[in-house]
Tab-separated table of C-alpha atoms and ligand atoms in Angstrom:
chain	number	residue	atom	x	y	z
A	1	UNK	CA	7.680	2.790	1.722
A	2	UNK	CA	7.952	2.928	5.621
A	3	UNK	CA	7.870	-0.593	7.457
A	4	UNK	CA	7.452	-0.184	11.414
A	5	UNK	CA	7.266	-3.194	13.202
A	6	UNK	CA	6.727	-3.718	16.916
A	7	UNK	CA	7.856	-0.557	17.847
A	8	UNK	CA	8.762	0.226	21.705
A	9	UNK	CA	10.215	2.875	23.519
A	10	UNK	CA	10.714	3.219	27.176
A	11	UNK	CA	11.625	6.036	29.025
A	12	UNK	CA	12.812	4.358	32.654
A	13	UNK	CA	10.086	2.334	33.525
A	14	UNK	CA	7.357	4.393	31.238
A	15	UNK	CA	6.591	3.296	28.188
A	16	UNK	CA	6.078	6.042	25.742
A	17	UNK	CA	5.498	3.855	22.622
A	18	UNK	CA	4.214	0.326	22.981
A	19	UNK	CA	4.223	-2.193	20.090
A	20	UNK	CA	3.593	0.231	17.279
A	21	UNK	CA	3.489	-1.478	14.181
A	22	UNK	CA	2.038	-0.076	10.731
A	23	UNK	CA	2.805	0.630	7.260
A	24	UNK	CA	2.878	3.706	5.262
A	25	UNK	CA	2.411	3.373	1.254
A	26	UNK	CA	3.703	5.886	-1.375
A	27	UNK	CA	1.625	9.133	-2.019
A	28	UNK	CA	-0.815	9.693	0.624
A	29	UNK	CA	-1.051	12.227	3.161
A	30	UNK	CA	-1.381	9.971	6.760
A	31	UNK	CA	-2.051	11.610	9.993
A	32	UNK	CA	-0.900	10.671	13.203
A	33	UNK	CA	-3.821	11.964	15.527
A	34	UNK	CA	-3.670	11.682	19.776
A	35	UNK	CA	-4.418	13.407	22.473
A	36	UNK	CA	-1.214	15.428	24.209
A	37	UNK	CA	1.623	12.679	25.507
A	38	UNK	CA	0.016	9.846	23.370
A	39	UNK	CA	3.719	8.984	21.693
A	40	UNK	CA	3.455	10.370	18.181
A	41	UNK	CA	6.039	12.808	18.611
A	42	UNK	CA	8.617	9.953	19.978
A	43	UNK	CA	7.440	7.777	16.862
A	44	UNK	CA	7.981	10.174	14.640
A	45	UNK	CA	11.706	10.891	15.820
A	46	UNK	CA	12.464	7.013	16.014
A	47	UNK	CA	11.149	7.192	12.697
A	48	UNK	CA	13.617	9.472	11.473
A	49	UNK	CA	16.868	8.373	13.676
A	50	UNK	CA	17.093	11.352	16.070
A	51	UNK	CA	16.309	8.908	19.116
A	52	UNK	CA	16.917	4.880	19.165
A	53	UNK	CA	14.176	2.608	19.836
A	54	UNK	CA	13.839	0.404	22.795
A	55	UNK	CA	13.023	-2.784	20.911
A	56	UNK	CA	11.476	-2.989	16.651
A	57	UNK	CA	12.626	-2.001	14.155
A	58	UNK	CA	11.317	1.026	10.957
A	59	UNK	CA	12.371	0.555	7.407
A	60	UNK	CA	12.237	3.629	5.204
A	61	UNK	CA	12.155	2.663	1.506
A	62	UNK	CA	14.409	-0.964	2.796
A	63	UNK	CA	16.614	0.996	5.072
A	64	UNK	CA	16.752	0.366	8.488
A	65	UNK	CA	16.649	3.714	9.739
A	66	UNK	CA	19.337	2.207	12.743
A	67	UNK	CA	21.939	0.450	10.640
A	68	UNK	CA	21.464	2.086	7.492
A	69	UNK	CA	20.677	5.441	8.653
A	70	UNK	CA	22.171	7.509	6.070
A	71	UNK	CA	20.464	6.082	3.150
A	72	UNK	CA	17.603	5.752	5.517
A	73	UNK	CA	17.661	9.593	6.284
A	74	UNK	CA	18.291	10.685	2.110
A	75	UNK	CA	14.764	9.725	2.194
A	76	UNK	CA	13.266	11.763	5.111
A	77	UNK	CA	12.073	15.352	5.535
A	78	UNK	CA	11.515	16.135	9.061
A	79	UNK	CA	10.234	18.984	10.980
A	80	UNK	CA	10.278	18.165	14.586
A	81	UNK	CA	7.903	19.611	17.123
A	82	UNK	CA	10.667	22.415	18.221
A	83	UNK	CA	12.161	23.087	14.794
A	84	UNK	CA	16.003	22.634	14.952
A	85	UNK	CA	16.814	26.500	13.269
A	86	UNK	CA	19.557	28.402	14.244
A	87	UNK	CA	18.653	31.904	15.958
A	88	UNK	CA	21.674	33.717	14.902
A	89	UNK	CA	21.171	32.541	11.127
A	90	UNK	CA	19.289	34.705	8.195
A	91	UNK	CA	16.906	32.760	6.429
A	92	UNK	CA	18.927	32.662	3.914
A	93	UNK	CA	22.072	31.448	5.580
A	94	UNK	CA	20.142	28.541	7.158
A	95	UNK	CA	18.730	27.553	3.926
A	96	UNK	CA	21.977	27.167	2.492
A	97	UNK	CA	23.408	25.367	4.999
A	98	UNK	CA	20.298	23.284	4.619
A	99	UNK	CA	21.356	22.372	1.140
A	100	UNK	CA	24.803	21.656	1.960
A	101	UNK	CA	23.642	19.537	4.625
A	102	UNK	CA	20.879	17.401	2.630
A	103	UNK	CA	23.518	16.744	-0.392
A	104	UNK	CA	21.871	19.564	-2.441
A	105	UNK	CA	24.400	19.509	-5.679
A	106	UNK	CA	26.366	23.027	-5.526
A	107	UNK	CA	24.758	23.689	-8.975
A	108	UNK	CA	21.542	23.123	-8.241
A	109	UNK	CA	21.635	24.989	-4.243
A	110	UNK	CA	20.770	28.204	-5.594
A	111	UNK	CA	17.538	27.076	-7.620
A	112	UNK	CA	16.215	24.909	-5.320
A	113	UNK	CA	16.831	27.531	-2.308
A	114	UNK	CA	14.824	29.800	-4.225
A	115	UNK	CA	12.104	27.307	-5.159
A	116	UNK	CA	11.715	26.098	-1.184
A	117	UNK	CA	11.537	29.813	-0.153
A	118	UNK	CA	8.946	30.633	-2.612
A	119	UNK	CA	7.139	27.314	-1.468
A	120	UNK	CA	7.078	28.392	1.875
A	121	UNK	CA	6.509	32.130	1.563
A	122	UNK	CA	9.880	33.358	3.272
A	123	UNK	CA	11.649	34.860	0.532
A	124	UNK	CA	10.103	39.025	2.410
A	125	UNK	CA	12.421	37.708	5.720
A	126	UNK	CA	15.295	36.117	3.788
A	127	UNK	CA	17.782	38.435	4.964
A	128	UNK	CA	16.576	38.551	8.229
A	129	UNK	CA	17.990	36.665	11.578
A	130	UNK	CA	15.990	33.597	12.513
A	131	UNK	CA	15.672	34.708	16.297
A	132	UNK	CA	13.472	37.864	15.525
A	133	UNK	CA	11.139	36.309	13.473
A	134	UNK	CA	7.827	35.493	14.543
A	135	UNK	CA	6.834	31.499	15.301
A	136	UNK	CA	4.722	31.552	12.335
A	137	UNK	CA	7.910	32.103	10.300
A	138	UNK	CA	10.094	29.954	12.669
A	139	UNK	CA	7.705	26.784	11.644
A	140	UNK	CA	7.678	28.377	8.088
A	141	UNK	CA	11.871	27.981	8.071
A	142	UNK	CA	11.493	24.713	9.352
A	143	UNK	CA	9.212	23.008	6.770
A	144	UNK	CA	11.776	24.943	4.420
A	145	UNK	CA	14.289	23.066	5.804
A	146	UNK	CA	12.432	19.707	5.688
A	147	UNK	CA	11.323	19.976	2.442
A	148	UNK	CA	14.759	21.238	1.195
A	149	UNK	CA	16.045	18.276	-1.352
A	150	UNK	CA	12.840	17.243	-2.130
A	151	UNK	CA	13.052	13.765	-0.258
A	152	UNK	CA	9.987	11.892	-1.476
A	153	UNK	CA	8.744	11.414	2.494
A	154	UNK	CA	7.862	14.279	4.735
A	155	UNK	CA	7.380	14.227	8.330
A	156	UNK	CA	5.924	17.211	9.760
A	157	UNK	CA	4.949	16.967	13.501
A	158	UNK	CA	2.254	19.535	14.873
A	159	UNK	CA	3.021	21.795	11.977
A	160	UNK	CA	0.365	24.120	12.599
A	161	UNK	CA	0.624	24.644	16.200
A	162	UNK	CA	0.963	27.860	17.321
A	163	UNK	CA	0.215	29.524	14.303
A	164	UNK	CA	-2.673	31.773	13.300
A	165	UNK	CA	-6.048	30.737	11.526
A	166	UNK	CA	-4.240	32.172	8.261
A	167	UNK	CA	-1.318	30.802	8.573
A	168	UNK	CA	-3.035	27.505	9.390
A	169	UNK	CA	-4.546	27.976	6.241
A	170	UNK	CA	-1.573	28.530	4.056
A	171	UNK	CA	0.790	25.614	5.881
A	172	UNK	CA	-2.085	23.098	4.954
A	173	UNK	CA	-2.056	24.146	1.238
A	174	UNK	CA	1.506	23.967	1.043
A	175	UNK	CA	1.129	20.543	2.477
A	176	UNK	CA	-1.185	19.443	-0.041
A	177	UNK	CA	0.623	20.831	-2.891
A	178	UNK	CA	3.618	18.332	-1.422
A	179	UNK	CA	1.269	15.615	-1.272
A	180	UNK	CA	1.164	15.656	-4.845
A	181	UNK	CA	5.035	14.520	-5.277
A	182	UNK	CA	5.705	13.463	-1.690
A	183	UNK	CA	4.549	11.059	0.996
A	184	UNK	CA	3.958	13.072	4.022
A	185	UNK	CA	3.126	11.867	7.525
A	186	UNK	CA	1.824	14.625	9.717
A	187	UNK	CA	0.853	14.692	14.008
A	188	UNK	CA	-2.043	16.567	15.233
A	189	UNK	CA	-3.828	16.016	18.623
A	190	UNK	CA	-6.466	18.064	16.657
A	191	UNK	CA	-8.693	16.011	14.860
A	192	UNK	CA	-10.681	18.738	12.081
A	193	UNK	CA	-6.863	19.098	10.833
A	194	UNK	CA	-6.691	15.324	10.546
A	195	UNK	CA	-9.958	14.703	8.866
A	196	UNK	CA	-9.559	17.532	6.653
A	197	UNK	CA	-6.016	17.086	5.468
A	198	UNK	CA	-5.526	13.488	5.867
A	199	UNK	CA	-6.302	10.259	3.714
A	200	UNK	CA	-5.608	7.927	6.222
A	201	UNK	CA	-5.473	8.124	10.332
A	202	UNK	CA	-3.603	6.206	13.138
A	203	UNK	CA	-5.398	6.971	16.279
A	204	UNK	CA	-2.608	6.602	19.101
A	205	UNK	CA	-3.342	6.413	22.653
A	206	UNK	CA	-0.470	5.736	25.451
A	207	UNK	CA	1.768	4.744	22.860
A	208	UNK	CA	-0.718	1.719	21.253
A	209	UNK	CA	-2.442	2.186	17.885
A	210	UNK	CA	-5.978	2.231	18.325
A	211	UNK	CA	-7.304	2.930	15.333
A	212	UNK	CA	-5.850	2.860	11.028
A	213	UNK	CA	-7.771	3.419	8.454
A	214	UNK	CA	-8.874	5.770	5.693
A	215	UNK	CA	-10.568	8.819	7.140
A	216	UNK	CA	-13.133	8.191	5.416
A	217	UNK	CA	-13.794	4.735	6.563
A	218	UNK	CA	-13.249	4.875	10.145
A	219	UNK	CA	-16.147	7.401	9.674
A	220	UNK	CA	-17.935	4.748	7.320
A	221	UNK	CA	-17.046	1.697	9.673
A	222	UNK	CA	-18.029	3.873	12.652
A	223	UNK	CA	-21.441	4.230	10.846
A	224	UNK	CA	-21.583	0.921	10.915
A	225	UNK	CA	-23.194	0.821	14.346
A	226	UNK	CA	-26.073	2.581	13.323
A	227	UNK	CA	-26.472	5.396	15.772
A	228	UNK	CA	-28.633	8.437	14.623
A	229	UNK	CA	-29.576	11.791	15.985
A	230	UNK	CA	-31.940	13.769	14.584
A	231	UNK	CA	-34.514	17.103	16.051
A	232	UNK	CA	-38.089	16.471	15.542
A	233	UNK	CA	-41.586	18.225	15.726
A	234	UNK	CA	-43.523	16.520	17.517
A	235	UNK	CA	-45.147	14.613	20.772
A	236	UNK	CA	-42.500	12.197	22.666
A	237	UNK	CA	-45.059	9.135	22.429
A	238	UNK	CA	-45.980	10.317	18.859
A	239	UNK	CA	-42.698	9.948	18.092
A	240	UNK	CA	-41.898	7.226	19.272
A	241	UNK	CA	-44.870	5.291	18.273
A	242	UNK	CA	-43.913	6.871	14.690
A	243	UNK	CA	-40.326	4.899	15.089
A	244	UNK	CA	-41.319	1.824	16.359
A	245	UNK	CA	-43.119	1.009	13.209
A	246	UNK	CA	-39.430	0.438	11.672
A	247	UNK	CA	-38.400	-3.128	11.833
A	248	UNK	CA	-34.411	-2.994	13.348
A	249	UNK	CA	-34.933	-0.298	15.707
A	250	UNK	CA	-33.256	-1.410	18.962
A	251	UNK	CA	-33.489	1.525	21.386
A	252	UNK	CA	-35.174	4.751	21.167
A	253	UNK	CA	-34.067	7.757	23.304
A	254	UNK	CA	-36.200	10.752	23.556
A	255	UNK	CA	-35.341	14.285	25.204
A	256	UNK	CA	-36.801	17.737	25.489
A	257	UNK	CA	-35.075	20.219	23.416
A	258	UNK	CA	-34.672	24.094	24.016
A	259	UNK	CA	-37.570	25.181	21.744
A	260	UNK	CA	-41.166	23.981	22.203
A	261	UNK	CA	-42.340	20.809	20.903
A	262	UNK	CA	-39.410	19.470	19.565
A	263	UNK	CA	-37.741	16.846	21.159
A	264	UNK	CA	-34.009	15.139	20.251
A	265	UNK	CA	-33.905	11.897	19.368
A	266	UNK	CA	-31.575	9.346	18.984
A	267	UNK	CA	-31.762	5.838	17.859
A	268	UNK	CA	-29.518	2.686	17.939
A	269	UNK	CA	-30.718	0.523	15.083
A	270	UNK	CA	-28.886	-3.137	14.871
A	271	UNK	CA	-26.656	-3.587	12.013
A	272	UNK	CA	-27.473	-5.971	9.336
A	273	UNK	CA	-26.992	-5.729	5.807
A	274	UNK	CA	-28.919	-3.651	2.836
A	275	UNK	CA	-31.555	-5.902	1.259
A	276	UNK	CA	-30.355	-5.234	-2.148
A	277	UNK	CA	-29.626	-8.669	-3.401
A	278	UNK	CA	-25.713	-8.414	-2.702
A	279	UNK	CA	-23.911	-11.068	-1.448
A	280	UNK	CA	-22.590	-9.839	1.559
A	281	UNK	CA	-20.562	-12.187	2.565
A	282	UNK	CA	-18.114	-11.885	-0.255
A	283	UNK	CA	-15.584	-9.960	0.996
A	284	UNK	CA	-15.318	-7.138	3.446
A	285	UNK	CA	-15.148	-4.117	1.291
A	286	UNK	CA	-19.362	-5.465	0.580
A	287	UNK	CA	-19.703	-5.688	3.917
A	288	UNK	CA	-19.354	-2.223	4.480
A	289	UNK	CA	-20.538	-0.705	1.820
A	290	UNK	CA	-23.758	-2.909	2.061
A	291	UNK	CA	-24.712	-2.184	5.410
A	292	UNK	CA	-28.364	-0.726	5.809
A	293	UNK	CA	-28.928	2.770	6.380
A	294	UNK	CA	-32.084	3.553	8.193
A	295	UNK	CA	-32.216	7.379	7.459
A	296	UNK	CA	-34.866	7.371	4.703
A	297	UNK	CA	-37.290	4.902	6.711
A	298	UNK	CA	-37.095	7.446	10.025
A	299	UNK	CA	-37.589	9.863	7.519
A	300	UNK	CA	-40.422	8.646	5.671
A	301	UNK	CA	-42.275	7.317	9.226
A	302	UNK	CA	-41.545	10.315	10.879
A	303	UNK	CA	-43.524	12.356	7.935
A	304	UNK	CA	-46.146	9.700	7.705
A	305	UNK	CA	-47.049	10.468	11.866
A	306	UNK	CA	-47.095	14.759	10.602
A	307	UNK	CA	-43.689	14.717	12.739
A	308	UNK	CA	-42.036	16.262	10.454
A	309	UNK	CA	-37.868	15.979	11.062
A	310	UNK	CA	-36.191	19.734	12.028
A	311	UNK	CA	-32.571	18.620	11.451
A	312	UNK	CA	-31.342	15.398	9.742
A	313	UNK	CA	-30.251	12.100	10.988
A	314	UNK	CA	-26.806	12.297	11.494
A	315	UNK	CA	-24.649	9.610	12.201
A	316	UNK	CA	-21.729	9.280	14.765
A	317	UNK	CA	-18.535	11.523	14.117
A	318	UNK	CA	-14.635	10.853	13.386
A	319	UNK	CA	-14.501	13.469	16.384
A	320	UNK	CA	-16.549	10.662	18.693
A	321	UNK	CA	-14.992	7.834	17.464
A	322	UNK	CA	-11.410	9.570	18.521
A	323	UNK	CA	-12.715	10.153	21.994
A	324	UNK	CA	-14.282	7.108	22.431
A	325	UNK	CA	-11.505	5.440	21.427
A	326	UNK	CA	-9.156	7.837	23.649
A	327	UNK	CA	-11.302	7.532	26.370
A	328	UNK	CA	-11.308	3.225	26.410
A	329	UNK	CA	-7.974	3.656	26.532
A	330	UNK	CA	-7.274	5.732	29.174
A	331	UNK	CA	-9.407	3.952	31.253
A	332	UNK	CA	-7.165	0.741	30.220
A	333	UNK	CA	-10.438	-0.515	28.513
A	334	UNK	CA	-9.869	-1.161	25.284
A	335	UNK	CA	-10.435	-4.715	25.062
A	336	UNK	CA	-13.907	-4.563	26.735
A	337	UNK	CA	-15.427	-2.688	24.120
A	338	UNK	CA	-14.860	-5.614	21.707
A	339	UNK	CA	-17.290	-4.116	19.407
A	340	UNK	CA	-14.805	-1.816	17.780
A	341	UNK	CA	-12.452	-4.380	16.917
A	342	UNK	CA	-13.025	-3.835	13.746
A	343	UNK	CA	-11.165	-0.822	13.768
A	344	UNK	CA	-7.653	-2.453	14.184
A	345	UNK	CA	-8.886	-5.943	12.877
A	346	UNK	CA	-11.719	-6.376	10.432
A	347	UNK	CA	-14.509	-8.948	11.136
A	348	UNK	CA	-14.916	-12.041	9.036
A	349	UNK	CA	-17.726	-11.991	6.843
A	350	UNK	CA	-19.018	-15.111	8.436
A	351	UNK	CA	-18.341	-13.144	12.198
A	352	UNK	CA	-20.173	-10.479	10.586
A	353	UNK	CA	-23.239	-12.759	9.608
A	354	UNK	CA	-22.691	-15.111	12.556
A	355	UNK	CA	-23.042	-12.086	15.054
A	356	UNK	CA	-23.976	-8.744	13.450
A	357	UNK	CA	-24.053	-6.369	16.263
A	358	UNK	CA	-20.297	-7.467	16.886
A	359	UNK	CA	-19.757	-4.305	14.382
B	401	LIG	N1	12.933	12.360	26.956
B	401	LIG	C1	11.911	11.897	27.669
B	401	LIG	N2	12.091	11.419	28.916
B	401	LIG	C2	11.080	10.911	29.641
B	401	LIG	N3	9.796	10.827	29.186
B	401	LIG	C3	9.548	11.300	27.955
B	401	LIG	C4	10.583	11.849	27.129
B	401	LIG	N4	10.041	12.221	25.951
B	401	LIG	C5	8.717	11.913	26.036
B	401	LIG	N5	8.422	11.359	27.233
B	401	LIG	C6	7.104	10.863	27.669
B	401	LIG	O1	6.656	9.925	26.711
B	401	LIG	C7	5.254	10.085	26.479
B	401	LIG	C8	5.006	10.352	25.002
B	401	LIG	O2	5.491	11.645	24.704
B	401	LIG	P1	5.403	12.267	23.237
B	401	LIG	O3	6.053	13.606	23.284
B	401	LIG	O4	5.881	11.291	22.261
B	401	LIG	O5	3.827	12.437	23.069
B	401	LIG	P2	3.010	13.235	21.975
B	401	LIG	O6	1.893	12.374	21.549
B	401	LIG	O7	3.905	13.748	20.922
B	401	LIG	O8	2.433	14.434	22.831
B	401	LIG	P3	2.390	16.011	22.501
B	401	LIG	O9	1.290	16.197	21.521
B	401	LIG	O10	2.059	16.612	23.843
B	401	LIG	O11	3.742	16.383	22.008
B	401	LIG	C9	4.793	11.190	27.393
B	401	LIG	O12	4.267	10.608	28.562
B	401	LIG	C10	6.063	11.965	27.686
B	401	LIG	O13	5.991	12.579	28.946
């Protein structure tokens, strides 16, 4: 549906988007998530024309949104980061000339203006001048406006910022009731809005994709190197004698917690795969699905030493994988950590068998 290859924008000598290519499939809600002045915002408006692109090139449904930008644009909803209403406009004024101005057949304006204002809960401050309402509403107009025509891909970037916890709320049902009809690409430098809204996440740092997936495998990948923190009752070398009785246990790290004789414990376990008779090597998707998860055996040694476990194993977040990742980068890094290759690039099945702590 969207094509963007080798994307690159400079601004002078800066580059604000650097080799960006990915591809976005019908009928999923994909979030671009990066930390403030990452480049999502000048993807997202080459993406839909308002700005040219250094070098690359973005195809919206076959389009190229540069030398076919009209039937490019018939495609694209956009709400930009500063939402391009006009002040001196009522709602309803603006939403008509939205109409006019996506094509909106004259016989079918009046419906669909009432449909989008229901939508977006604007229909109390229709008769009201954009400049006095409050930013909630401003962004509220705005998605009007992007959504008005139904064009089956929506761009929305930062669409909750600035708004309150409610409104928050209310914007990400609306955008989920879209995502039933629409394709919708949304920014966020905040990553619970990604992970909860989101099916699949482009991590961007200083313009270069770090990270695509699913949500829920770059949690599931990310998993895949076997960290685990857990609270337990307990002595420190009672403990740890405890967790050195499980074969694959690499490091053990043991602190003193705030309350009395419980420590905090985390564990780096090497990654090999489940011994359930499944050929792993078969193809990646058994890779990771097949990979062995240590939780019941520190569970089960744990109770067997009368340490019993105070809060569960959990494994490494979506949150610390986006500032790990964020953090490589800034430090111009990336390729050093090797081991999360897999993020951009999946591993081989015979890499993976060949070298497993690679993942
Ligand atoms: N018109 C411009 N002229 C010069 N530099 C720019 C311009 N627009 C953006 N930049 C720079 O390009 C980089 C990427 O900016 P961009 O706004 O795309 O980031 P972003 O990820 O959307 O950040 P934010 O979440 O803060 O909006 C930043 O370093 C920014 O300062």
């Amino acid at each position: 549906m969207i094509e963007v290859k080798n994307l690159v924008k400079k601004y002078g000598d800066h580059v604000a988007v650097d080799h960006l290519t990915f591809t976005v499939e019908k009928g999923q809600i994909y979030g671009f998530l990066g930390p403030n002045g990452a480049g999502k915002s000048t993807t997202m408006n080459i993406m839909t024309g308002y700005i040219g692109a250094t070098e690359g090139e973005v195809l919206i449904d076959g389009h190229d949104i540069l030398k076919d930008a009209q039937e490019a644009k018939k495609c694209i909803g956009y709400l930009p980061e500063i939402p391009p209403v006009y002040p001196d406009m009522t709602v309803e004024e603006y939403l008509h000339f939205s109409a006019q101005l996506k094509g909106v057949k004259k016989s079918e304006q009046e419906a669909q203006i009432e449909r989008v204002m229901k939508m977006t809960e604007v229909e109390d401050v229709a008769g009201r001048l954009i400049k006095n309402l409050s930013k909630g509403y401003r962004q509220r107009v705005g998605l009007a406006h992007a959504i008005m025509g139904f064009p089956p891909i929506i761009i929305l970037d930062e669409p909750t910022v600035g708004l309150d916890p409610k409104q928050i709320i209310e914007i990400r049902q609306l955008i989920r009731e879209l995502s039933k009809e629409h394709t919708i690409i949304l920014s966020s430098h905040i990553l619970s809005e990604i992970s909860e809204i989101c099916d699949y996440v482009m991590i961007i740092a200083h313009g270069k994709l770090i990270a695509s997936d699913t949500t829920q495998n770059l949690t599931k990948m990310m998993q895949g190197q076997n960290i685990y923190n857990f609270l337990v009752k307990g002595e420190k070398d009672q403990v740890r004698q405890a967790l050195e009785q499980i074969g694959g246990i690499e490091k053990i790290d043991i602190n003193p917690y705030r309350e009395e004789n419980i420590v905090d414990v985390t564990v780096e376990c090497s990654v090999e795969p489940a011994h359930d008779g499944r050929d792993v090597s078969a193809d990646e998707e058994s890779v990771k699905t097949t990979r062995r998860d240590y939780r019941e055996e520190i569970f089960y040694a744990l109770a067997h030493a009368e340490c019993p476990m105070m809060a569960s194993a959990k494994y490494v977040s979506l949150e610390d994988i986006f500032l790990e990742l964020t953090e490589e980068t800034d430090a111009q890094n990336i390729n050093k950590k090797e081991k999360r290759r897999f993020l951009l690039k999946r591993p081989k099945a015979e890499e993976v068998q060949d070298n497993g702590s690679d993942l």
